[in-house]
Short mmCIF file of C-alpha atoms in Angstrom, two decimals:
data_model
loop_
_atom_site.label_atom_id
_atom_site.label_comp_id
_atom_site.label_asym_id
_atom_site.label_seq_id
_atom_site.Cartn_x
_atom_site.Cartn_y
_atom_site.Cartn_z
CA MET A 1 0.00 0.00 0.00
CA SER A 2 1.30 3.46 -0.93
CA ARG A 3 1.52 5.69 2.13
CA LYS A 4 1.35 9.47 2.31
CA THR A 5 4.66 11.18 2.99
CA ILE A 6 4.30 13.35 6.09
CA LEU A 7 6.76 15.96 7.36
CA HIS A 8 6.44 17.26 10.92
CA MET A 9 8.19 20.65 11.14
CA LEU A 10 9.37 21.66 14.61
CA THR A 11 10.49 25.14 15.64
CA PRO A 12 11.15 26.80 19.00
CA LEU A 13 9.88 30.05 17.47
CA ARG A 14 6.35 31.43 17.45
CA GLN A 15 5.99 30.78 13.72
CA MET A 16 7.27 28.27 11.22
CA SER A 17 9.08 29.76 8.22
CA PRO A 18 6.88 29.86 5.08
CA PHE A 19 10.10 29.40 3.09
CA ASP A 20 10.68 25.97 4.63
CA VAL A 21 7.02 24.96 4.28
CA ASN A 22 7.05 25.85 0.59
CA MET A 23 10.35 24.06 0.02
CA ALA A 24 9.10 20.84 1.61
CA LEU A 25 5.83 20.78 -0.31
CA ASP A 26 7.53 21.63 -3.60
CA ALA A 27 10.03 18.82 -2.97
CA GLY A 28 7.14 16.37 -2.91
CA TYR A 29 5.83 15.86 0.62
CA ASP A 30 2.12 15.07 0.67
CA ALA A 31 1.55 16.79 4.01
CA VAL A 32 3.56 19.29 6.05
CA VAL A 33 2.53 19.98 9.64
CA PRO A 34 4.15 22.83 11.64
CA TYR A 35 4.65 22.74 15.42
CA THR A 36 5.65 26.02 17.08
CA ASP A 37 7.09 26.97 20.50
CA VAL A 38 8.75 23.55 20.68
CA THR A 39 11.34 23.12 23.44
CA LEU A 40 14.19 20.64 23.57
CA SER A 41 12.29 18.59 26.14
CA ASP A 42 9.32 18.31 23.73
CA VAL A 43 11.29 16.73 20.91
CA GLY A 44 11.50 13.17 22.23
CA ASN A 45 7.74 12.88 22.82
CA LEU A 46 6.88 14.36 19.44
CA VAL A 47 9.27 12.00 17.66
CA GLN A 48 7.89 8.97 19.48
CA ASP A 49 4.32 10.00 18.66
CA ALA A 50 5.40 10.06 15.03
CA ILE A 51 7.26 6.74 15.03
CA PHE A 52 4.70 4.70 16.96
CA SER A 53 1.67 5.93 14.98
CA ARG A 54 2.84 4.10 11.85
CA PRO A 55 4.34 0.64 11.28
CA PRO A 56 8.14 0.37 10.98
CA ASP A 57 8.03 0.10 7.20
CA ALA A 58 6.40 3.56 7.08
CA GLY A 59 9.41 5.15 8.75
CA VAL A 60 10.81 6.34 5.44
CA ALA A 61 7.48 8.06 4.70
CA THR A 62 7.65 10.07 7.93
CA GLY A 63 10.03 12.95 8.56
CA ILE A 64 10.97 15.54 11.15
CA PHE A 65 12.32 18.96 10.14
CA LEU A 66 14.07 21.08 12.78
CA ALA A 67 13.92 24.84 12.30
CA GLY A 68 14.46 27.90 14.51
CA LYS A 69 17.25 30.47 14.53
CA ASP A 70 19.90 28.85 16.71
CA ALA A 71 22.37 26.35 15.23
CA PRO A 72 23.56 24.68 18.48
CA ALA A 73 19.94 24.42 19.68
CA ALA A 74 18.95 22.71 16.42
CA LEU A 75 21.85 20.27 16.78
CA ASP A 76 20.70 19.52 20.33
CA MET A 77 17.21 18.86 19.00
CA LEU A 78 18.69 16.60 16.33
CA ASP A 79 20.46 14.57 19.03
CA ALA A 80 17.22 14.38 21.02
CA ALA A 81 15.33 13.16 17.95
CA ARG A 82 17.97 10.53 17.22
CA ASN A 83 17.92 9.33 20.83
CA ALA A 84 14.12 9.02 20.76
CA MET A 85 14.18 6.36 18.04
CA VAL A 86 13.25 2.82 19.10
CA PRO A 87 14.43 0.48 16.33
CA PRO A 88 12.81 -0.77 14.18
CA PHE A 89 10.59 2.30 14.73
CA GLU A 90 12.66 5.07 13.10
CA ILE A 91 11.99 8.09 10.92
CA SER A 92 14.03 10.63 8.95
CA VAL A 93 15.25 13.90 10.46
CA PHE A 94 16.64 17.05 8.80
CA ALA A 95 17.92 20.08 10.69
CA ASP A 96 18.27 23.42 8.89
CA PRO A 97 17.51 26.29 11.31
CA ALA A 98 16.65 29.48 9.39
CA GLY A 99 18.14 27.76 6.34
CA SER A 100 21.53 28.30 7.94
CA PHE A 101 22.95 24.82 7.40
CA THR A 102 22.20 24.79 3.68
CA THR A 103 23.27 28.44 3.29
CA ALA A 104 26.60 27.90 5.03
CA ALA A 105 27.15 24.71 3.04
CA ALA A 106 26.46 26.51 -0.24
CA MET A 107 28.78 29.43 0.55
CA VAL A 108 31.70 27.25 1.59
CA ALA A 109 31.17 24.91 -1.37
CA LYS A 110 31.25 27.85 -3.80
CA VAL A 111 34.44 29.18 -2.19
CA GLU A 112 36.05 25.74 -2.26
CA LYS A 113 35.25 25.40 -5.96
CA ALA A 114 36.73 28.84 -6.73
CA LEU A 115 39.88 28.13 -4.72
CA ALA A 116 40.49 24.97 -6.68
CA LYS A 117 39.71 26.51 -10.07
CA LEU A 118 41.59 29.79 -9.68
CA HIS A 119 44.42 28.87 -7.34
CA GLY A 120 44.73 25.09 -7.38
CA ARG A 121 44.17 25.07 -3.64
CA LYS A 122 41.99 23.36 -1.08
CA LEU A 123 40.43 24.80 2.07
CA GLU A 124 43.03 22.93 4.08
CA GLY A 125 45.64 25.38 5.35
CA THR A 126 43.73 28.41 4.05
CA SER A 127 43.21 31.40 6.34
CA VAL A 128 39.43 31.96 6.56
CA ALA A 129 37.79 34.88 8.39
CA VAL A 130 34.09 34.67 9.23
CA PHE A 131 32.34 37.98 9.90
CA GLY A 132 28.91 37.88 11.52
CA ALA A 133 29.99 34.72 13.29
CA THR A 134 27.51 35.12 16.16
CA GLY A 135 24.54 34.73 13.83
CA VAL A 136 22.82 31.46 12.95
CA VAL A 137 24.52 31.21 9.53
CA GLY A 138 27.91 32.19 10.94
CA TYR A 139 28.16 29.20 13.26
CA CYS A 140 28.27 26.53 10.55
CA THR A 141 30.08 28.87 8.19
CA ALA A 142 32.93 28.57 10.69
CA VAL A 143 32.58 24.85 11.40
CA ILE A 144 32.55 23.59 7.79
CA PRO A 145 35.91 25.05 6.66
CA ALA A 146 37.45 24.15 10.02
CA GLN A 147 36.45 20.53 9.40
CA GLN A 148 38.24 20.77 6.05
CA GLY A 149 41.45 21.90 7.73
CA ALA A 150 41.19 25.66 7.23
CA ASN A 151 42.55 28.09 9.81
CA VAL A 152 39.33 29.83 10.83
CA THR A 153 38.88 33.12 12.68
CA VAL A 154 35.42 34.12 13.92
CA SER A 155 34.73 37.83 14.33
CA GLY A 156 31.83 39.56 16.06
CA HIS A 157 30.63 43.15 15.81
CA ASP A 158 29.92 43.49 19.52
CA GLY A 159 33.26 42.48 21.00
CA ILE A 160 35.08 39.32 21.91
CA GLU A 161 32.86 37.61 24.48
CA ARG A 162 30.17 36.14 22.23
CA VAL A 163 32.67 34.89 19.64
CA LYS A 164 34.67 33.33 22.47
CA ALA A 165 31.51 31.44 23.40
CA ILE A 166 31.03 30.39 19.77
CA ALA A 167 34.62 29.12 19.60
CA ALA A 168 34.16 27.23 22.88
CA SER A 169 30.94 25.64 21.60
CA ILE A 170 32.64 24.51 18.40
CA LYS A 171 35.55 23.08 20.38
CA GLN A 172 33.24 21.22 22.77
CA ARG A 173 30.87 19.86 20.13
CA PHE A 174 33.26 19.10 17.24
CA ASN A 175 36.74 19.19 18.79
CA LEU A 176 37.70 21.89 16.30
CA THR A 177 39.69 25.02 17.08
CA VAL A 178 38.59 28.36 15.66
CA GLU A 179 40.10 31.64 16.81
CA PRO A 180 37.82 34.37 18.20
CA ALA A 181 38.52 37.97 17.20
CA ASP A 182 37.07 41.31 18.26
CA GLY A 183 35.42 42.97 15.27
CA SER A 184 33.80 45.84 17.14
CA THR A 185 35.81 48.61 15.47
CA GLU A 186 37.05 49.25 11.94
CA ALA A 187 40.65 49.00 13.12
CA LYS A 188 40.06 45.63 14.77
CA LYS A 189 38.29 44.28 11.69
CA MET A 190 41.28 45.39 9.66
CA GLU A 191 43.57 43.32 11.88
CA VAL A 192 41.58 40.23 10.88
CA LEU A 193 41.45 41.19 7.21
CA ARG A 194 45.21 41.67 6.89
CA THR A 195 45.87 37.93 7.22
CA ALA A 196 42.68 36.58 5.63
CA GLU A 197 42.84 34.70 2.35
CA VAL A 198 39.11 34.00 2.34
CA VAL A 199 36.45 36.27 3.85
CA LEU A 200 32.99 34.88 4.53
CA ALA A 201 30.36 37.47 5.47
CA ALA A 202 27.36 36.04 7.29
CA ALA A 203 26.14 39.15 9.07
CA LYS A 204 22.60 40.42 9.52
CA ALA A 205 20.84 41.37 6.29
CA GLY A 206 21.21 44.98 5.26
CA VAL A 207 24.37 45.65 7.28
CA GLN A 208 27.66 46.54 5.62
CA VAL A 209 30.44 44.76 7.48
CA ILE A 210 33.46 45.41 5.26
CA SER A 211 34.15 48.53 3.21
CA ALA A 212 35.85 48.74 -0.17
CA ALA A 213 38.69 50.66 1.47
CA GLN A 214 39.28 47.81 3.89
CA LEU A 215 39.23 45.28 1.06
CA GLY A 216 41.89 47.28 -0.73
CA LYS A 217 44.19 46.86 2.27
CA ALA A 218 43.58 43.11 2.59
CA GLY A 219 46.74 42.14 0.74
CA LYS A 220 46.39 38.36 1.05
CA LEU A 221 42.73 38.18 0.06
CA LEU A 222 41.85 35.63 -2.63
CA ILE A 223 38.06 35.27 -2.30
CA ALA A 224 35.29 37.19 -0.54
CA ALA A 225 31.76 35.78 -0.25
CA ASP A 226 28.59 37.30 1.20
CA VAL A 227 25.16 35.80 1.90
CA ASN A 228 23.40 39.16 2.35
CA ALA A 229 21.12 40.03 -0.58
CA VAL A 230 19.49 43.02 1.15
CA PRO A 231 21.13 46.40 0.39
CA PRO A 232 23.60 47.55 1.43
CA ALA A 233 25.82 44.56 0.68
CA GLY A 234 27.68 43.07 3.61
CA ILE A 235 30.87 43.51 1.56
CA GLU A 236 30.92 46.84 -0.24
CA GLY A 237 31.22 46.50 -4.01
CA LEU A 238 30.34 42.82 -4.11
CA LYS A 239 27.55 42.35 -6.63
CA VAL A 240 24.65 40.08 -5.66
CA ASN A 241 25.12 37.84 -8.71
CA ALA A 242 28.94 37.72 -8.63
CA ASN A 243 30.22 34.24 -9.37
CA ALA A 244 33.96 34.34 -8.68
CA ASP A 245 34.10 37.68 -10.54
CA PRO A 246 36.85 40.29 -10.00
CA LEU A 247 36.25 42.37 -6.88
CA ASP A 248 36.90 46.10 -7.23
CA ALA A 249 39.93 47.53 -5.41
CA THR A 250 41.44 44.07 -4.93
CA GLU A 251 43.21 41.23 -6.69
CA ALA A 252 40.53 38.92 -5.27
CA VAL A 253 37.25 37.61 -6.65
CA GLY A 254 33.80 37.86 -5.11
CA ILE A 255 30.92 35.42 -4.73
CA GLY A 256 27.54 37.08 -4.22
CA PRO A 257 24.39 36.02 -2.39
CA LEU A 258 22.40 35.08 -5.49
CA SER A 259 25.13 32.71 -6.67
CA ILE A 260 25.24 31.20 -3.19
CA GLY A 261 21.45 31.21 -2.90
CA ASN A 262 21.05 29.18 -6.08
CA VAL A 263 23.15 26.38 -4.59
CA LYS A 264 21.46 26.75 -1.18
CA TYR A 265 18.01 26.37 -2.74
CA LYS A 266 19.01 23.27 -4.68
CA THR A 267 20.71 21.80 -1.61
CA GLN A 268 17.69 22.17 0.66
CA ALA A 269 15.33 20.89 -2.02
CA GLY A 270 17.69 18.03 -2.75
CA LEU A 271 17.86 16.89 0.86
CA PHE A 272 14.07 16.95 1.15
CA GLU A 273 13.89 14.85 -2.02
CA GLN A 274 16.46 12.41 -0.63
CA MET A 275 14.33 12.01 2.51
CA ILE A 276 11.26 11.20 0.44
CA LYS A 277 13.09 8.72 -1.81
CA ALA A 278 15.23 7.05 0.87
CA LYS A 279 14.96 3.28 1.29
CA LYS A 280 15.63 3.61 5.02
CA PRO A 281 15.36 6.57 7.43
CA VAL A 282 18.11 9.20 7.14
CA ILE A 283 19.40 11.96 9.43
CA PHE A 284 20.74 15.14 7.82
CA ASP A 285 22.64 18.10 9.26
CA PHE A 286 25.06 20.69 7.83
CA ARG A 287 27.63 18.01 6.95
CA ASP A 288 25.17 16.31 4.63
CA ALA A 289 24.22 19.71 3.23
CA PHE A 290 27.88 20.43 2.47
CA ALA A 291 28.34 17.06 0.78
CA LEU A 292 25.43 17.80 -1.57
CA ALA A 293 26.39 21.47 -2.08
CA ARG A 294 29.84 20.36 -3.23
CA GLU A 295 28.20 18.33 -5.98
CA LEU A 296 25.98 21.25 -7.00
CA ALA A 297 28.46 24.15 -6.83
CA LYS A 298 29.80 25.39 -10.18
#
């Protein structure tokens, strides 16, 4: 008997993102059901309600999507969902809070592709500076290149304390070292830029983080990428549709938010489709998003 594919979408926020609802339905789910104001302690019960209401062979037709605006919280929820499974009663789970996992995966995949094409290099050993690191996209934008062996610095606009906490969280959860840096003044941002070969801007939409003048002084810069499509650009002079195009005032190239967004969209849609078509339940986080984004990036 053919069963309906059902996706239960969980968020700690007051509302579920219409973006994610649309993506899931367009990917092919028959039904998408949002649950709001979900706490970590709620996840296990919701997952077990989902797994025990259908026979084990319907596990692949049932999914959980974890949303919100906090990457570590979504990863905690993912762990709680995994721990709530009672084999053979299992279902698929996909975490992508505020689209941050697929966005970060797309940005890093695009940068990796450009590094290889233009410089014959990998992320390993590359100096990567993440600006806007305290935001939901910034967290995994730091983790992914660090996992590939890059030397990652995380910078925050409001001082050192929050980025120290981000670095500590990454160390505790993934045993990866990223360096925190104070980005609260133009001079302090310039200290980070002077040694950066790759700049990844993941700051709040509509906020310029790096000026053209600062870019011109970043003598080691190879690639700058920005996920902000709302004017002004997070990196001044970086066009929204830039696809490893020359960046004014520098010897570097830029990758804009529309080029990144195209890969992000395909990555999120692709993971939803993989959930629907899977022969056994799957669990996806930013690492799976990066694996798919690497295949999609051009």
